[in-house]
């Protein structure tokens, strides 16, 4: 096919004609149509979708909650063990880390509310980052195919948004650890105390564009939307606005029902669930996923098929 196209182009430049020219004209129109209907932006969740932070979330939240509860005076025999806490967390996780911590603690003591009277959940949340920063190097991993998938997305000229219920600090830390040497010195950027978290996120976003040749990348976090985290459509709407794309030109990717529901609420028709995070295929499809994959390497095949 490449030889046929080249011959027709040469004939045109030479001022002549080729019997292939009408075919090439039709092919050009067809390709233009395909291009206009292709995915122009991938809007992806972060934790559990691109970066494997499931164990970090579980262990970090457990240590944060139990440390705080002990400080708050809850008797040790009334503090849940890891398995009990994990079971509840898996049912409750979603929204910002602070929201998840508060909902989980309240669920644990639903019938013993006297243990958590006067609890300051903002103070509880302040314990999370130092604990997770210590645990992150052990528990944060890159899902297989992350770097290759980002490279392929960049090679297709597709824009990227990461829409997360985490904070800028969480994004810079988790992606820095997961991508490691691929982002060079930026892997340890989250430890830098000389600049604020938003500035770090901006620097890290530009680094991802540079490394993976992504035409435009933006990150929307809970700092941008306050309490209006997923499944509220605001994070996805901000992402599309920043990238300059419409819902019809976008694809949402996520491992949790809230990711899929946020896509629905934002009017995105292509919603891909991925099963290596929190929710399984049946749950994701029931939530409204139009396709489900089990690994990142299968995303490009879907994108080129649309």
PDB file of C-alpha atoms in Angstrom, residues 117-226:
ATOM      1  CA  UNK A 117     -16.813  10.904  69.484  1.00  0.00           C
ATOM      2  CA  UNK A 118     -14.947  14.115  68.801  1.00  0.00           C
ATOM      3  CA  UNK A 119     -12.625  12.591  66.204  1.00  0.00           C
ATOM      4  CA  UNK A 120     -11.014  15.219  63.968  1.00  0.00           C
ATOM      5  CA  UNK A 121     -10.824  13.548  60.565  1.00  0.00           C
ATOM      6  CA  UNK A 122      -8.606  16.272  59.197  1.00  0.00           C
ATOM      7  CA  UNK A 123      -6.041  15.365  61.862  1.00  0.00           C
ATOM      8  CA  UNK A 124      -6.471  11.701  60.959  1.00  0.00           C
ATOM      9  CA  UNK A 125      -5.775  12.488  57.316  1.00  0.00           C
ATOM     10  CA  UNK A 126      -2.585  14.402  58.202  1.00  0.00           C
ATOM     11  CA  UNK A 127      -1.005  11.136  59.351  1.00  0.00           C
ATOM     12  CA  UNK A 128      -1.504   9.471  55.971  1.00  0.00           C
ATOM     13  CA  UNK A 129       1.187  11.083  53.801  1.00  0.00           C
ATOM     14  CA  UNK A 130       4.139  10.477  56.145  1.00  0.00           C
ATOM     15  CA  UNK A 131       3.074   6.857  56.626  1.00  0.00           C
ATOM     16  CA  UNK A 132       2.506   6.218  52.921  1.00  0.00           C
ATOM     17  CA  UNK A 133       5.746   8.013  51.996  1.00  0.00           C
ATOM     18  CA  UNK A 134       7.589   5.503  54.180  1.00  0.00           C
ATOM     19  CA  UNK A 135       5.698   2.520  52.764  1.00  0.00           C
ATOM     20  CA  UNK A 136       5.589   3.601  49.117  1.00  0.00           C
ATOM     21  CA  UNK A 137       9.016   2.329  47.970  1.00  0.00           C
ATOM     22  CA  UNK A 138       7.982  -1.153  49.115  1.00  0.00           C
ATOM     23  CA  UNK A 139       4.401  -1.212  47.875  1.00  0.00           C
ATOM     24  CA  UNK A 140       4.172   1.018  44.769  1.00  0.00           C
ATOM     25  CA  UNK A 141       4.734  -0.806  41.485  1.00  0.00           C
ATOM     26  CA  UNK A 142       4.259  -0.085  37.820  1.00  0.00           C
ATOM     27  CA  UNK A 143       1.577  -2.200  36.235  1.00  0.00           C
ATOM     28  CA  UNK A 144       3.073  -4.274  33.387  1.00  0.00           C
ATOM     29  CA  UNK A 145       3.111  -2.312  30.146  1.00  0.00           C
ATOM     30  CA  UNK A 146       2.739   1.165  31.653  1.00  0.00           C
ATOM     31  CA  UNK A 147       5.769   2.755  29.984  1.00  0.00           C
ATOM     32  CA  UNK A 148       5.155   1.002  26.660  1.00  0.00           C
ATOM     33  CA  UNK A 149       1.493   2.046  26.666  1.00  0.00           C
ATOM     34  CA  UNK A 150       2.368   5.680  27.349  1.00  0.00           C
ATOM     35  CA  UNK A 151       4.956   5.555  24.571  1.00  0.00           C
ATOM     36  CA  UNK A 152       2.419   4.121  22.118  1.00  0.00           C
ATOM     37  CA  UNK A 153      -0.182   6.709  23.105  1.00  0.00           C
ATOM     38  CA  UNK A 154       2.397   9.413  22.466  1.00  0.00           C
ATOM     39  CA  UNK A 155       3.322   7.937  19.087  1.00  0.00           C
ATOM     40  CA  UNK A 156      -0.340   8.141  18.053  1.00  0.00           C
ATOM     41  CA  UNK A 157      -0.440  11.841  18.948  1.00  0.00           C
ATOM     42  CA  UNK A 158      -3.104  11.256  21.603  1.00  0.00           C
ATOM     43  CA  UNK A 159      -3.446  13.634  24.545  1.00  0.00           C
ATOM     44  CA  UNK A 160      -3.565  12.304  28.094  1.00  0.00           C
ATOM     45  CA  UNK A 161      -5.313  13.342  31.272  1.00  0.00           C
ATOM     46  CA  UNK A 162      -4.921  11.655  34.628  1.00  0.00           C
ATOM     47  CA  UNK A 163      -8.026  12.229  36.705  1.00  0.00           C
ATOM     48  CA  UNK A 164      -7.525  11.185  40.279  1.00  0.00           C
ATOM     49  CA  UNK A 165      -9.108  11.494  43.681  1.00  0.00           C
ATOM     50  CA  UNK A 166      -5.571  11.676  45.080  1.00  0.00           C
ATOM     51  CA  UNK A 167      -3.504  14.778  45.745  1.00  0.00           C
ATOM     52  CA  UNK A 168      -0.658  16.236  43.655  1.00  0.00           C
ATOM     53  CA  UNK A 169       1.771  14.728  46.176  1.00  0.00           C
ATOM     54  CA  UNK A 170       0.306  11.246  45.657  1.00  0.00           C
ATOM     55  CA  UNK A 171       0.579  11.512  41.869  1.00  0.00           C
ATOM     56  CA  UNK A 172       4.191  12.715  41.847  1.00  0.00           C
ATOM     57  CA  UNK A 173       5.251  10.136  44.433  1.00  0.00           C
ATOM     58  CA  UNK A 174       3.484   7.124  42.959  1.00  0.00           C
ATOM     59  CA  UNK A 175       4.353   7.738  39.308  1.00  0.00           C
ATOM     60  CA  UNK A 176       7.903   8.703  40.234  1.00  0.00           C
ATOM     61  CA  UNK A 177       8.461   5.422  42.062  1.00  0.00           C
ATOM     62  CA  UNK A 178       6.601   3.359  39.446  1.00  0.00           C
ATOM     63  CA  UNK A 179       8.476   4.783  36.456  1.00  0.00           C
ATOM     64  CA  UNK A 180      11.830   5.033  38.229  1.00  0.00           C
ATOM     65  CA  UNK A 181      14.796   5.438  35.882  1.00  0.00           C
ATOM     66  CA  UNK A 182      12.521   6.340  32.969  1.00  0.00           C
ATOM     67  CA  UNK A 183      11.906   9.745  34.551  1.00  0.00           C
ATOM     68  CA  UNK A 184      15.439  10.135  35.927  1.00  0.00           C
ATOM     69  CA  UNK A 185      15.882  12.486  38.869  1.00  0.00           C
ATOM     70  CA  UNK A 186      12.145  13.212  38.813  1.00  0.00           C
ATOM     71  CA  UNK A 187      11.563   9.840  40.492  1.00  0.00           C
ATOM     72  CA  UNK A 188      12.520  11.425  43.811  1.00  0.00           C
ATOM     73  CA  UNK A 189      10.860  14.789  43.173  1.00  0.00           C
ATOM     74  CA  UNK A 190       8.156  14.068  45.754  1.00  0.00           C
ATOM     75  CA  UNK A 191      10.805  14.264  48.496  1.00  0.00           C
ATOM     76  CA  UNK A 192      11.843  17.810  47.545  1.00  0.00           C
ATOM     77  CA  UNK A 193      10.820  20.206  50.322  1.00  0.00           C
ATOM     78  CA  UNK A 194      11.886  23.388  48.526  1.00  0.00           C
ATOM     79  CA  UNK A 195       8.850  23.665  46.208  1.00  0.00           C
ATOM     80  CA  UNK A 196       5.152  23.141  46.757  1.00  0.00           C
ATOM     81  CA  UNK A 197       3.193  20.102  45.600  1.00  0.00           C
ATOM     82  CA  UNK A 198       1.410  21.874  42.755  1.00  0.00           C
ATOM     83  CA  UNK A 199       4.719  23.077  41.328  1.00  0.00           C
ATOM     84  CA  UNK A 200       6.086  19.537  41.588  1.00  0.00           C
ATOM     85  CA  UNK A 201       3.055  18.217  39.724  1.00  0.00           C
ATOM     86  CA  UNK A 202       3.538  20.751  36.942  1.00  0.00           C
ATOM     87  CA  UNK A 203       7.218  19.818  36.577  1.00  0.00           C
ATOM     88  CA  UNK A 204       6.428  16.111  36.641  1.00  0.00           C
ATOM     89  CA  UNK A 205       3.675  16.472  34.037  1.00  0.00           C
ATOM     90  CA  UNK A 206       6.064  18.215  31.647  1.00  0.00           C
ATOM     91  CA  UNK A 207       8.596  15.437  32.252  1.00  0.00           C
ATOM     92  CA  UNK A 208       6.038  12.794  31.272  1.00  0.00           C
ATOM     93  CA  UNK A 209       5.244  14.710  28.076  1.00  0.00           C
ATOM     94  CA  UNK A 210       8.929  14.858  27.260  1.00  0.00           C
ATOM     95  CA  UNK A 211       9.771  11.224  28.000  1.00  0.00           C
ATOM     96  CA  UNK A 212       6.760   9.681  26.265  1.00  0.00           C
ATOM     97  CA  UNK A 213       6.323  12.319  23.505  1.00  0.00           C
ATOM     98  CA  UNK A 214       2.754  12.989  24.584  1.00  0.00           C
ATOM     99  CA  UNK A 215       1.458  16.140  22.835  1.00  0.00           C
ATOM    100  CA  UNK A 216      -0.346  17.379  25.935  1.00  0.00           C
ATOM    101  CA  UNK A 217      -0.741  15.921  29.410  1.00  0.00           C
ATOM    102  CA  UNK A 218      -2.701  17.253  32.350  1.00  0.00           C
ATOM    103  CA  UNK A 219      -3.464  15.944  35.831  1.00  0.00           C
ATOM    104  CA  UNK A 220      -6.689  16.706  37.694  1.00  0.00           C
ATOM    105  CA  UNK A 221      -6.631  15.945  41.420  1.00  0.00           C
ATOM    106  CA  UNK A 222      -8.869  16.415  44.427  1.00  0.00           C
ATOM    107  CA  UNK A 223      -7.161  19.788  44.945  1.00  0.00           C
ATOM    108  CA  UNK A 224      -8.936  20.949  41.776  1.00  0.00           C
ATOM    109  CA  UNK A 225     -12.422  19.786  42.719  1.00  0.00           C
ATOM    110  CA  UNK A 226     -12.643  19.729  46.505  1.00  0.00           C
TER     111      UNK A 226
END
